[in-house]
Short mmCIF file of N, CA and C in Angstrom, two decimals:
data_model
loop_
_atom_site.label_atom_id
_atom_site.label_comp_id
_atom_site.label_asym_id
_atom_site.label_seq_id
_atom_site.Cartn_x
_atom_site.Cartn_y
_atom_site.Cartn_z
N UNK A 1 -27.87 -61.47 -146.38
CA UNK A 1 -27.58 -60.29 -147.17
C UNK A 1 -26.08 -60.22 -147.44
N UNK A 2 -25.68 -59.22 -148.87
CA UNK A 2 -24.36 -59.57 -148.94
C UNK A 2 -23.10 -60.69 -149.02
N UNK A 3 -22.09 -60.56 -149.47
CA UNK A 3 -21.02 -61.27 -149.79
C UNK A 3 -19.72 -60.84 -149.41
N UNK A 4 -19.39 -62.07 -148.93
CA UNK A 4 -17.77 -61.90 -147.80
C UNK A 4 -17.99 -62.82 -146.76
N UNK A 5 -17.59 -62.77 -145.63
CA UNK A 5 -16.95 -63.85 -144.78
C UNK A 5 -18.32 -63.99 -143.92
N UNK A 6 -18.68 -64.92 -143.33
CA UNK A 6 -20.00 -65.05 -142.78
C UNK A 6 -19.89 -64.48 -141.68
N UNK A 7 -21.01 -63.45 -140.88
CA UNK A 7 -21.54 -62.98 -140.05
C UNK A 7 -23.30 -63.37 -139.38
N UNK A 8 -23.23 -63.79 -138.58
CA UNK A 8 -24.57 -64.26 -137.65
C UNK A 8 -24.74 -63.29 -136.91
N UNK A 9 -26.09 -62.96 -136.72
CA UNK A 9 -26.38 -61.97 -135.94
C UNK A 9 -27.27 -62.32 -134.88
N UNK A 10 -27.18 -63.06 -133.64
CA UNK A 10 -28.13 -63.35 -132.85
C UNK A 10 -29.00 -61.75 -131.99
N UNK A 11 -29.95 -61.90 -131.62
CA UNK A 11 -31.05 -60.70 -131.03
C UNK A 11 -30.76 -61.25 -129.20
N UNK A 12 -31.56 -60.55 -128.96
CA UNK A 12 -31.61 -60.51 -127.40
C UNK A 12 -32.98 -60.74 -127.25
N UNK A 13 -33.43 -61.08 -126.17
CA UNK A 13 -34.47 -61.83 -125.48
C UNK A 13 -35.54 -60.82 -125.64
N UNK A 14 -36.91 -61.05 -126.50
CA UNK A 14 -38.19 -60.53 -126.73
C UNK A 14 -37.48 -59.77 -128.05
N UNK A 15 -36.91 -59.95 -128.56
CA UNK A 15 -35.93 -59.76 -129.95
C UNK A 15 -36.67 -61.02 -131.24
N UNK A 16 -36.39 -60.46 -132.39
CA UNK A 16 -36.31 -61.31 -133.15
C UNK A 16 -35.37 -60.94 -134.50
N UNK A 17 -34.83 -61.83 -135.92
CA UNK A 17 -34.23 -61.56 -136.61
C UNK A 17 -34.31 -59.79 -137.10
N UNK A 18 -35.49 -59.48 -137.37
CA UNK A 18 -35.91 -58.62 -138.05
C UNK A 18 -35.85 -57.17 -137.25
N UNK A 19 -35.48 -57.29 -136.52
CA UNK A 19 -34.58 -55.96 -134.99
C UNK A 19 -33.64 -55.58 -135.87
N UNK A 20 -32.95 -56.54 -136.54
CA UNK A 20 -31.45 -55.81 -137.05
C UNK A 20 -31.40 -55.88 -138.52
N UNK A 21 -32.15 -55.96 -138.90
CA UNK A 21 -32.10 -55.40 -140.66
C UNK A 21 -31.39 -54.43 -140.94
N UNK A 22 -31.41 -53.49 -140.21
CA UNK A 22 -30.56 -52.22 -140.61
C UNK A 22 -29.17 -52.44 -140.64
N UNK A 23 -28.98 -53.42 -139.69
CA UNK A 23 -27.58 -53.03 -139.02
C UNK A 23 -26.71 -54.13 -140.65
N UNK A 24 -27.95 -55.02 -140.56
CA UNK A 24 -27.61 -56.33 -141.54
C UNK A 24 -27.23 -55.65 -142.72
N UNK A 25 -27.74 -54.49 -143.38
CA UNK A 25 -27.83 -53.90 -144.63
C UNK A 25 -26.55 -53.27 -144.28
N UNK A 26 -25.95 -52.62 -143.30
CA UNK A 26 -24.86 -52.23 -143.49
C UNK A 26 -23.96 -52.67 -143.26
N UNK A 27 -23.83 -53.77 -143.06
CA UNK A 27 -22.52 -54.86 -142.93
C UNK A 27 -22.79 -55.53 -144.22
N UNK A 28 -23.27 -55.92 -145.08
CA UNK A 28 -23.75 -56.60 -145.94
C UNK A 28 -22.79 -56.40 -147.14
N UNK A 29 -21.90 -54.78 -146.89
CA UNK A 29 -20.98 -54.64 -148.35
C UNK A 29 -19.76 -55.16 -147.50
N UNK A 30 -19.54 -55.95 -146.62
CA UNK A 30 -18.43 -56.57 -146.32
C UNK A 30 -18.76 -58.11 -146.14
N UNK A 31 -19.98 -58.79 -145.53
CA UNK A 31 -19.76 -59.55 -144.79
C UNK A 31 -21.10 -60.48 -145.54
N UNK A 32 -21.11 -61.76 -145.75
CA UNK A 32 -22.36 -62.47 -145.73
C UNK A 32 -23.34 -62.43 -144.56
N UNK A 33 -24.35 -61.31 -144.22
CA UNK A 33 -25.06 -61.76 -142.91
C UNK A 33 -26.26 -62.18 -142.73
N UNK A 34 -26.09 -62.73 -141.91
CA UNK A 34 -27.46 -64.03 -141.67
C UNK A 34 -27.92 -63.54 -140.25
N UNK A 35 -29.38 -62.97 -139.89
CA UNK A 35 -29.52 -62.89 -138.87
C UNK A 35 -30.90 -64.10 -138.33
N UNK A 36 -31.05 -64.15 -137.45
CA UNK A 36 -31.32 -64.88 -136.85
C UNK A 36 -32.37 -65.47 -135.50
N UNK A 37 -33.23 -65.74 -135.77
CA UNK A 37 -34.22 -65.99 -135.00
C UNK A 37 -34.08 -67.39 -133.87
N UNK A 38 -34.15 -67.10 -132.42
CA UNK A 38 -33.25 -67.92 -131.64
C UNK A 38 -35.06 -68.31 -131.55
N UNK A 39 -34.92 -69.95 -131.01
CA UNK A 39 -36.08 -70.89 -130.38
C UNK A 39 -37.02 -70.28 -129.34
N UNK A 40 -38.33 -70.04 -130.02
CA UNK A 40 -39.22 -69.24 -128.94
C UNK A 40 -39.16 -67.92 -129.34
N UNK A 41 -38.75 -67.38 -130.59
CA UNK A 41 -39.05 -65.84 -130.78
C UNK A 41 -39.08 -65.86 -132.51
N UNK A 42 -39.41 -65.05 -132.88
CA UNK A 42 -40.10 -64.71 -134.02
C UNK A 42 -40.61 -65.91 -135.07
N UNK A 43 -40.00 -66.26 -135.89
CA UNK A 43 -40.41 -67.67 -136.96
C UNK A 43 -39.77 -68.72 -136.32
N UNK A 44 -39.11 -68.90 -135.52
CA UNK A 44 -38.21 -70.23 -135.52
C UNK A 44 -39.66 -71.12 -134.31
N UNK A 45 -39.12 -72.05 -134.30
CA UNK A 45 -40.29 -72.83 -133.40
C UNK A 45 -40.28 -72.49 -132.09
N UNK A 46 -41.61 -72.90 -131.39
CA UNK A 46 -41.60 -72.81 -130.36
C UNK A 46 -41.83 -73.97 -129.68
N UNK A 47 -41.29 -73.69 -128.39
CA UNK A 47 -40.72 -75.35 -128.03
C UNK A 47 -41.40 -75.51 -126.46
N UNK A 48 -40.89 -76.12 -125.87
CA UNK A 48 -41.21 -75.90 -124.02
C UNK A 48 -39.59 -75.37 -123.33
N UNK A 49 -38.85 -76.27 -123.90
CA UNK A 49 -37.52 -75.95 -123.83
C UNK A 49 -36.75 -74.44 -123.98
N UNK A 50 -36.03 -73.50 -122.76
CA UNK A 50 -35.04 -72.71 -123.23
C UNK A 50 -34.52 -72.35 -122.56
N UNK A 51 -32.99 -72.84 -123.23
CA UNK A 51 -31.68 -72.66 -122.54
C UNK A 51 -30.33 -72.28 -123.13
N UNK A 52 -29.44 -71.69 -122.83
CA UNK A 52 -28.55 -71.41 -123.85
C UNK A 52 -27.81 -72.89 -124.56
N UNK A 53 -27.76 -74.18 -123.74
CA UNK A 53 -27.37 -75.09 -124.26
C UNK A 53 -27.92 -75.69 -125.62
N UNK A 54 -29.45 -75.57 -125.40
CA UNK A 54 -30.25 -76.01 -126.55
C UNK A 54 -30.20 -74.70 -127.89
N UNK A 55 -30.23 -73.46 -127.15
CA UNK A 55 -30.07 -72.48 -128.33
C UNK A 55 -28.69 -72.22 -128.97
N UNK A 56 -27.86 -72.63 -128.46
CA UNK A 56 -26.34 -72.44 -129.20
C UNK A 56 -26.06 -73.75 -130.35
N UNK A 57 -27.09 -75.32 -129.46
CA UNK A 57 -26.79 -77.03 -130.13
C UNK A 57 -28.10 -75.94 -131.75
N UNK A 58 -29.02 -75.41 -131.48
CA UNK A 58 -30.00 -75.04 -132.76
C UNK A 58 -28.60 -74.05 -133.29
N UNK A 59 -27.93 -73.25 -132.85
CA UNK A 59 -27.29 -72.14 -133.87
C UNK A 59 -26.39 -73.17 -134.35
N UNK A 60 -25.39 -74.49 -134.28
CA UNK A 60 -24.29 -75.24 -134.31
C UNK A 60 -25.26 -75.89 -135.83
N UNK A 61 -26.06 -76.32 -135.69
CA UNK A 61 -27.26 -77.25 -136.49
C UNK A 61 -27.40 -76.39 -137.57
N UNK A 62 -27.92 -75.28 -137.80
CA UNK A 62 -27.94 -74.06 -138.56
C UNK A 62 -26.96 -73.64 -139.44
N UNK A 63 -25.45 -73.52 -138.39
CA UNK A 63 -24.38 -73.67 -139.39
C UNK A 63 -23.65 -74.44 -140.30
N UNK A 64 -23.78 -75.76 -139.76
CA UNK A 64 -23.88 -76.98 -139.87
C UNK A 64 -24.61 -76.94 -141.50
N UNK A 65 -25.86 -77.05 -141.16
CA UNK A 65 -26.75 -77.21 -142.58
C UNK A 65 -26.22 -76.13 -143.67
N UNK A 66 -25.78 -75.27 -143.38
CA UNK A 66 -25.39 -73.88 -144.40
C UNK A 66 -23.81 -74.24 -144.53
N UNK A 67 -23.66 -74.68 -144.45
CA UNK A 67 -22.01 -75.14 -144.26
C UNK A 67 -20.62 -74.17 -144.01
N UNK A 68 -21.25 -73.34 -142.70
CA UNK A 68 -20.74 -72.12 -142.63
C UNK A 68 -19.52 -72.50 -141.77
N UNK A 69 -18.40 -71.67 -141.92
CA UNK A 69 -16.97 -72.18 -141.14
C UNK A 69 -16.14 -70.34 -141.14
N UNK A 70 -15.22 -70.42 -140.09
CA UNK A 70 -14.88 -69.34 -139.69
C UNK A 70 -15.86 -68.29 -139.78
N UNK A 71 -16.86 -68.50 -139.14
CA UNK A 71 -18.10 -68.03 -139.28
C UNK A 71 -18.06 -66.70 -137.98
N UNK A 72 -18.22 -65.61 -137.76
CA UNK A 72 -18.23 -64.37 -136.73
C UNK A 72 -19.56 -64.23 -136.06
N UNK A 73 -19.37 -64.28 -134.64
CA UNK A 73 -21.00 -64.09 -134.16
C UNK A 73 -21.13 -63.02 -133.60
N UNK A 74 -21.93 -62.48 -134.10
CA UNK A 74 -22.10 -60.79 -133.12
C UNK A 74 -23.64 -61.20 -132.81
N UNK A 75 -23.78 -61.17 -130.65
CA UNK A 75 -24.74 -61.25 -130.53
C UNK A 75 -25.18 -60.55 -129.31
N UNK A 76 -26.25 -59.95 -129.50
CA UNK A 76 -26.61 -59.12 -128.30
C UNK A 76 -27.35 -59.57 -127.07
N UNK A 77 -27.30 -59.37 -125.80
CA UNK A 77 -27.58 -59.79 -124.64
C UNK A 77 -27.90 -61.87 -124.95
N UNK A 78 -29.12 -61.79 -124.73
CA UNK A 78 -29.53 -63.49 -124.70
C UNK A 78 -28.22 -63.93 -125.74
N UNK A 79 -28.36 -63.39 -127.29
CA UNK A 79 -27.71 -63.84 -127.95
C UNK A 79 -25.89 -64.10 -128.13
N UNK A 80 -25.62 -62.60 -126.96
CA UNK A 80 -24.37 -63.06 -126.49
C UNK A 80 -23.89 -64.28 -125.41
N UNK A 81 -25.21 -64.51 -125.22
CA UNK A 81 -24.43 -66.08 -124.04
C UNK A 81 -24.94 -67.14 -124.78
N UNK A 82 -25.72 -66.58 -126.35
CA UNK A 82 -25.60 -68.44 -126.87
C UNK A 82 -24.29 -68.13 -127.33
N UNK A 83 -23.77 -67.22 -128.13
CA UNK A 83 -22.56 -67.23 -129.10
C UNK A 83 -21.47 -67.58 -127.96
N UNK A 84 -21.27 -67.08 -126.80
CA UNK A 84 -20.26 -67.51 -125.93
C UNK A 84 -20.36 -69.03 -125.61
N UNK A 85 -21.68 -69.54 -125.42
CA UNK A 85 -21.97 -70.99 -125.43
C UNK A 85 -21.75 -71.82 -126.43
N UNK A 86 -22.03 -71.16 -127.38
CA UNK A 86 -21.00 -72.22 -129.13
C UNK A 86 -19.67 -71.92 -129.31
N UNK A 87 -19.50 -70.86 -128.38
CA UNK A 87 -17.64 -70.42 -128.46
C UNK A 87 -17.33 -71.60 -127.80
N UNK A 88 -17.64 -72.00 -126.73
CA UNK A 88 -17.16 -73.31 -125.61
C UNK A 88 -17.64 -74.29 -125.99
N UNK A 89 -18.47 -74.65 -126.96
CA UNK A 89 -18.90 -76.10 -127.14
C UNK A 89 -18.40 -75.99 -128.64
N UNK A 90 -17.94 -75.23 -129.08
CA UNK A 90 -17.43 -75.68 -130.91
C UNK A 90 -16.62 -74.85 -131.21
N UNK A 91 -15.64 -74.42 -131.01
CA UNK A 91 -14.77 -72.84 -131.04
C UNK A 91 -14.10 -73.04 -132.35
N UNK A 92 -14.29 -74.12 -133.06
CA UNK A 92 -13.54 -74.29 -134.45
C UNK A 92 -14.12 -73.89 -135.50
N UNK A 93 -15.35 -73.37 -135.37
CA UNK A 93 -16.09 -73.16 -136.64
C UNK A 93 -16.14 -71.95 -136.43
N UNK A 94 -15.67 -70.67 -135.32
CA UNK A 94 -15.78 -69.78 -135.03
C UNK A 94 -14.35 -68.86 -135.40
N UNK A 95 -14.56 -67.54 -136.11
CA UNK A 95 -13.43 -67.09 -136.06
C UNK A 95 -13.64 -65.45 -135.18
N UNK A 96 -14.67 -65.68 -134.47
CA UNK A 96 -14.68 -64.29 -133.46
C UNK A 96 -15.75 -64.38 -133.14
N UNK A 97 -16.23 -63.84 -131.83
CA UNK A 97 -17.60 -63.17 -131.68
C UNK A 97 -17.08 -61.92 -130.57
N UNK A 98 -18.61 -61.38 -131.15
CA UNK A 98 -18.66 -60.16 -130.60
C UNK A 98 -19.78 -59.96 -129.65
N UNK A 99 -19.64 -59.88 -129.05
CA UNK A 99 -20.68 -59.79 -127.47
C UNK A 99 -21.27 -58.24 -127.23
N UNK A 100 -22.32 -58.07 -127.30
CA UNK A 100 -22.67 -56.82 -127.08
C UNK A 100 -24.06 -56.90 -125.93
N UNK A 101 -23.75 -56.26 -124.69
CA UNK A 101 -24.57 -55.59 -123.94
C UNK A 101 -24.80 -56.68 -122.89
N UNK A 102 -24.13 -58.02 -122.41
CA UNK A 102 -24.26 -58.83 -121.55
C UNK A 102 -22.82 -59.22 -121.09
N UNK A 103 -22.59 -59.96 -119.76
CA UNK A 103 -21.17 -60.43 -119.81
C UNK A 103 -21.83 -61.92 -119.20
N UNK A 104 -21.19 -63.43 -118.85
CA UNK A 104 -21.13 -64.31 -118.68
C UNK A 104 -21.50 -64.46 -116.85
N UNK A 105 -22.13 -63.50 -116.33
CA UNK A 105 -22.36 -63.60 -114.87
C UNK A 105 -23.62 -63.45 -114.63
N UNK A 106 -24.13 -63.85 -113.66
CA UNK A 106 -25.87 -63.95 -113.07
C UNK A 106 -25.74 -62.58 -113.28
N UNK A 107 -27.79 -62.10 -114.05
CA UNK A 107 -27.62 -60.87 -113.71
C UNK A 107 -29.00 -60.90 -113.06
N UNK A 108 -29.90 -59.79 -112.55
CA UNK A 108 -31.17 -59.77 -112.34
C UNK A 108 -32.51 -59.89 -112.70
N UNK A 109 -33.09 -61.01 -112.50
CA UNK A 109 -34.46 -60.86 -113.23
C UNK A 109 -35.24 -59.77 -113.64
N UNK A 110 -35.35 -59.10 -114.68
CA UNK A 110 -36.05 -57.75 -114.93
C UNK A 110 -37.02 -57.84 -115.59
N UNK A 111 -37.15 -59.35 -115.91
CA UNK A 111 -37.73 -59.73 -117.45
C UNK A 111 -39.13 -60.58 -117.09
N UNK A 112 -39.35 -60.97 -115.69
CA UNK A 112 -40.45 -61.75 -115.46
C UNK A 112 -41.99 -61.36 -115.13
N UNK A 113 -41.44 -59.89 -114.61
CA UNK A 113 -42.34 -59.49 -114.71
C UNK A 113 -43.15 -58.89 -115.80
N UNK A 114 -42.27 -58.48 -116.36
CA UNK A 114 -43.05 -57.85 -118.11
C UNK A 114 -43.81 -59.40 -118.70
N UNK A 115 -43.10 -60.60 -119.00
CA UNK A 115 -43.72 -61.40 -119.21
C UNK A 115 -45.11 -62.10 -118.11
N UNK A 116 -45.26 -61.77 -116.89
CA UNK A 116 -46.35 -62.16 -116.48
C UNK A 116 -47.57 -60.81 -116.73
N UNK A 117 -47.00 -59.46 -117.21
CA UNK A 117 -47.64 -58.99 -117.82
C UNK A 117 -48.86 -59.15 -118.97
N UNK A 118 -47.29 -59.40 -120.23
CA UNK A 118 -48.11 -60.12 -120.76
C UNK A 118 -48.89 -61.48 -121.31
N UNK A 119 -48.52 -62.25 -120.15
CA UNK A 119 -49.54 -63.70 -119.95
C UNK A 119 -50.54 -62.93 -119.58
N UNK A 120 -50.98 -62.33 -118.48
CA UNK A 120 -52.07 -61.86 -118.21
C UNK A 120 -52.99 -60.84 -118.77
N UNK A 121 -52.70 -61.01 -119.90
CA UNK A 121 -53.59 -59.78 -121.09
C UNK A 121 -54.55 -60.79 -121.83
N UNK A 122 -56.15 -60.36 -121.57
CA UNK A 122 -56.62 -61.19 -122.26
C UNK A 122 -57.07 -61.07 -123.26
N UNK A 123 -56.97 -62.34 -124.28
CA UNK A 123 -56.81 -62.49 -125.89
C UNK A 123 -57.15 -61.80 -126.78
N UNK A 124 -58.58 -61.42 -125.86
CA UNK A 124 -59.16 -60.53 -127.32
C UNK A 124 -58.33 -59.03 -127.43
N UNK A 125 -57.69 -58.62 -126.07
CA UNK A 125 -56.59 -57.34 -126.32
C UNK A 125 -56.30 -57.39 -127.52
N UNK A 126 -55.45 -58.82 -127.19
CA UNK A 126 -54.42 -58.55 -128.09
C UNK A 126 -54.65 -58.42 -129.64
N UNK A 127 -55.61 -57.42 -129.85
CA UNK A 127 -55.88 -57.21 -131.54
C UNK A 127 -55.49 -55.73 -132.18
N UNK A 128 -55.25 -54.32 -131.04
CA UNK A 128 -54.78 -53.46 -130.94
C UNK A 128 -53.81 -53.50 -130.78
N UNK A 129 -52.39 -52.38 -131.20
CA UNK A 129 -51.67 -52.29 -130.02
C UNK A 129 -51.81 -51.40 -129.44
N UNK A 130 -52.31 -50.11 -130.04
CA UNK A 130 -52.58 -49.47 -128.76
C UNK A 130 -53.43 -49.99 -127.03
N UNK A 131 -54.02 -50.80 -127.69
CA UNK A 131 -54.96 -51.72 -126.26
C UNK A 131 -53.83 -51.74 -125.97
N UNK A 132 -53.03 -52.86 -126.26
CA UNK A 132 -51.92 -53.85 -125.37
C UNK A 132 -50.86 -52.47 -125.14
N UNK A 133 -50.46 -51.76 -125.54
CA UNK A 133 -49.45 -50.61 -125.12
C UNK A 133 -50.05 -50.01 -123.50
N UNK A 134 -50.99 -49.80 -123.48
CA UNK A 134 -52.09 -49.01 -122.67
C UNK A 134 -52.33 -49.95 -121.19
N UNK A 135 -52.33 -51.46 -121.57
CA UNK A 135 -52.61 -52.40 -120.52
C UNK A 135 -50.90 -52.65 -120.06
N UNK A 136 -50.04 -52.77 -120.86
CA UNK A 136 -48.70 -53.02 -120.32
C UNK A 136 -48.18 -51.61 -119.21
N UNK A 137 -48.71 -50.15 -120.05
CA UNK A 137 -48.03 -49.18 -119.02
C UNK A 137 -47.63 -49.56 -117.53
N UNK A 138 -48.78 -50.21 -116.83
CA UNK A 138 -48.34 -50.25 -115.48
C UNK A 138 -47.55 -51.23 -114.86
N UNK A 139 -47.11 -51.71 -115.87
CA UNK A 139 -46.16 -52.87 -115.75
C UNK A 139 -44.60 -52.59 -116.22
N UNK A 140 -44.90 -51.89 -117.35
CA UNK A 140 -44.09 -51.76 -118.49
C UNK A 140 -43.18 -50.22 -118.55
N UNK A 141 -43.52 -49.37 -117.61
CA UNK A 141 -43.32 -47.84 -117.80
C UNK A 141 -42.70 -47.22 -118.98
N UNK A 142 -41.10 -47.86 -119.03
CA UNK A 142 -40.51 -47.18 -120.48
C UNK A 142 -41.39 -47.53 -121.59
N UNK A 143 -41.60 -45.99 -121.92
CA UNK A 143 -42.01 -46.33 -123.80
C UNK A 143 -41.26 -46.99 -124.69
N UNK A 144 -39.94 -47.05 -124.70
CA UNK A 144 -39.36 -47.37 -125.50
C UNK A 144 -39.13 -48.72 -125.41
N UNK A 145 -39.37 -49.68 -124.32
CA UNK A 145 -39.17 -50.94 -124.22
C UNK A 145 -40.85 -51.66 -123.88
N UNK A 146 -42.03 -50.74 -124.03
CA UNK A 146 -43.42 -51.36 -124.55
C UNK A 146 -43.36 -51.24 -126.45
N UNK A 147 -42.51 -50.37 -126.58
CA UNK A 147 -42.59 -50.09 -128.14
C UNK A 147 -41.76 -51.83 -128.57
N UNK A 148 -40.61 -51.28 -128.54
CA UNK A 148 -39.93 -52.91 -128.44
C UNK A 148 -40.65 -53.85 -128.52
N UNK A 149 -41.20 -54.31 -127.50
CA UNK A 149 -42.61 -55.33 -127.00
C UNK A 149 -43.43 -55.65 -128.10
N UNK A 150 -44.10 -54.53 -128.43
CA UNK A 150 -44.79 -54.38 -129.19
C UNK A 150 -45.00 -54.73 -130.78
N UNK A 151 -43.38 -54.64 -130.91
CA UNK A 151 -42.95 -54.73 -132.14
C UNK A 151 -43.34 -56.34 -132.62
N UNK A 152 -43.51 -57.14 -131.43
CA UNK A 152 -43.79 -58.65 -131.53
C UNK A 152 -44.70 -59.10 -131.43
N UNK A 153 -45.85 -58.16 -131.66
CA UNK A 153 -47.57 -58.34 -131.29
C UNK A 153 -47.83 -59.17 -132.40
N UNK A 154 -48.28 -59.98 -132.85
CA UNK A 154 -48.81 -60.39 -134.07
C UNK A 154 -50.56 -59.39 -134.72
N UNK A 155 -50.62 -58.92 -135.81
CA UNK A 155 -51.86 -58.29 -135.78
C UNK A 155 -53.16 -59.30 -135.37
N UNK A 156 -54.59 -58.61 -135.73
CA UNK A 156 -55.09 -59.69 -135.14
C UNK A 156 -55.99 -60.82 -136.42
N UNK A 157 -55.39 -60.39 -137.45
CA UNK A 157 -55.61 -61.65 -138.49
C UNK A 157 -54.67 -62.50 -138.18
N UNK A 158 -53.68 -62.74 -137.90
CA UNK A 158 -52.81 -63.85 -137.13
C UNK A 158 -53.01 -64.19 -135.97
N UNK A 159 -54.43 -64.08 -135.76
CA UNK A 159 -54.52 -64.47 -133.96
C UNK A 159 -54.68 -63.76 -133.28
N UNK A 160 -53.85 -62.66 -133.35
CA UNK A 160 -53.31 -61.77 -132.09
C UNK A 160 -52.52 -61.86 -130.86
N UNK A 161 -51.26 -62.22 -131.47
CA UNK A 161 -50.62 -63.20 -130.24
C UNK A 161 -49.29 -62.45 -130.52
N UNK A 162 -48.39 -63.06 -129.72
CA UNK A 162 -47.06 -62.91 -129.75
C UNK A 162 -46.31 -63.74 -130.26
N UNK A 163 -44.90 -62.98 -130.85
CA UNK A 163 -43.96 -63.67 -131.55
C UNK A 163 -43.04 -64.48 -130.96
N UNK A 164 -42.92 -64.38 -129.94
CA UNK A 164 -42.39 -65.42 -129.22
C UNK A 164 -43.10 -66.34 -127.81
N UNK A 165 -42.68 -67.15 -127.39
CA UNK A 165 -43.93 -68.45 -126.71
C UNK A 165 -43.22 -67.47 -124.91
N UNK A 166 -44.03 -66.94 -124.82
CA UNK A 166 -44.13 -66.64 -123.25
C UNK A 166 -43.90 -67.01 -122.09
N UNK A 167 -44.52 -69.01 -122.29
CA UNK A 167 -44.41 -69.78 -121.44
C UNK A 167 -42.69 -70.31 -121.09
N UNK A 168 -42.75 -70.36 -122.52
CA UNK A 168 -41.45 -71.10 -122.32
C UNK A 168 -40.40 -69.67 -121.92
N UNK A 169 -40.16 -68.96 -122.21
CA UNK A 169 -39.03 -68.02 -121.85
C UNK A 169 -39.08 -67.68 -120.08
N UNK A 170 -40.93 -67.64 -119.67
CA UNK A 170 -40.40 -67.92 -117.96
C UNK A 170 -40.18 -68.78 -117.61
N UNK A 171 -40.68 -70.04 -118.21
CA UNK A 171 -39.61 -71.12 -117.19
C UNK A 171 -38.28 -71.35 -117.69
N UNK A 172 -37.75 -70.54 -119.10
CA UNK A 172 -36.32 -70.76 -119.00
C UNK A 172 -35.90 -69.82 -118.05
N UNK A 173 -36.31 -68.93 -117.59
CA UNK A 173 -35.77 -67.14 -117.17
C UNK A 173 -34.56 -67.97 -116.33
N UNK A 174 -34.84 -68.78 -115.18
CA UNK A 174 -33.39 -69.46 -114.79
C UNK A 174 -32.12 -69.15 -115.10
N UNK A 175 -32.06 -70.21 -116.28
CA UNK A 175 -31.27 -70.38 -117.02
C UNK A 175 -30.65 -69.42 -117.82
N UNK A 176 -31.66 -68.18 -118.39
CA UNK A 176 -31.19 -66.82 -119.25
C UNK A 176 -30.70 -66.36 -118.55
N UNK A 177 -31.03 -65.79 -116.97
CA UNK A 177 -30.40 -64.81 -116.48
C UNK A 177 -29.23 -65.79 -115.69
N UNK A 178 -28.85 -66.68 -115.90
CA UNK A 178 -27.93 -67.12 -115.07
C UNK A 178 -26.77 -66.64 -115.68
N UNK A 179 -25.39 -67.69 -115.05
CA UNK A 179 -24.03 -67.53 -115.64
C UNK A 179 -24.24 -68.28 -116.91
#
């Protein structure tokens, strides 16, 4: 969206591009922005693989192909430790990032359990969301972060699945919540 100096917008973990449309539309009378779907969540592929090394080498590849340079990364939690991770592995194509809501230190797993949540919902749930809202409560308590969740249900003419690969984000969890 928009025209001016390039802006990337990476999401945070159970996030996908389409979280920040809003924010995209209003940066958009300054800035070229491109937001962005990290490996294992919304359209981009899903892999077995995830780590910030492999998700910063996919954002480098990305810019790369778009031929983007002094390029600004504003990225929130997950997405602030890939942008800090392409800050340290390519800092020349970068002319800032902006880190919002994570810093570069181990933090606590909070996230494994919601995902063994929802591994353990079975398939045919997932064609409601009220079903799947209703089965997460006791896992899930805040409304506002089953709503979130939720937001990534696929309906159930697409399956009824989720927008991002499950498997792979717990066996990266390691690696996400690490330094």
């Amino acid at each position: 969206l928009g025209e001016g100096p390039p802006l990337v917008i990476l999401h945070g973990l159970f996030g996908w591009a389409r979280n920040w449309q809003n924010v995209a539309r209003q940066l958009a009378s300054r800035y070229q922005v491109i937001t962005v779907d990290a490996r294992n969540h919304g359209r981009s592929p899903h892999t077995e693989a995830m780590d910030y090394t492999r998700m910063s080498a996919d954002l480098a590849a990305l810019l790369a192909r778009l031929e983007l340079r002094d390029v600004t990364l504003l990225g929130h939690s997950m997405g602030g430790k890939t942008a800090m991770t392409l800050a340290l592995s390519d800092p020349a194509r970068l002319a800032r990032v902006v880190v919002v809501d994570i810093s570069p230190v181990p933090s606590e797993d909070q996230h494994t359990p919601m995902i063994d949540a929802m591994l353990a919902l079975p398939p045919a749930s997932l064609r409601r969301r009220s079903e799947v809202d209703t089965l997460l409560r006791a896992t899930v308590p805040e409304d506002d972060v089953r709503l979130f969740l939720l937001q990534s249900l696929l309906p159930a003419e697409h399956g009824g699945s989720w927008r991002f690969n499950l498997a792979a984000l717990k066996s990266g969890m390691p690696d996400l919540i690490g330094p």
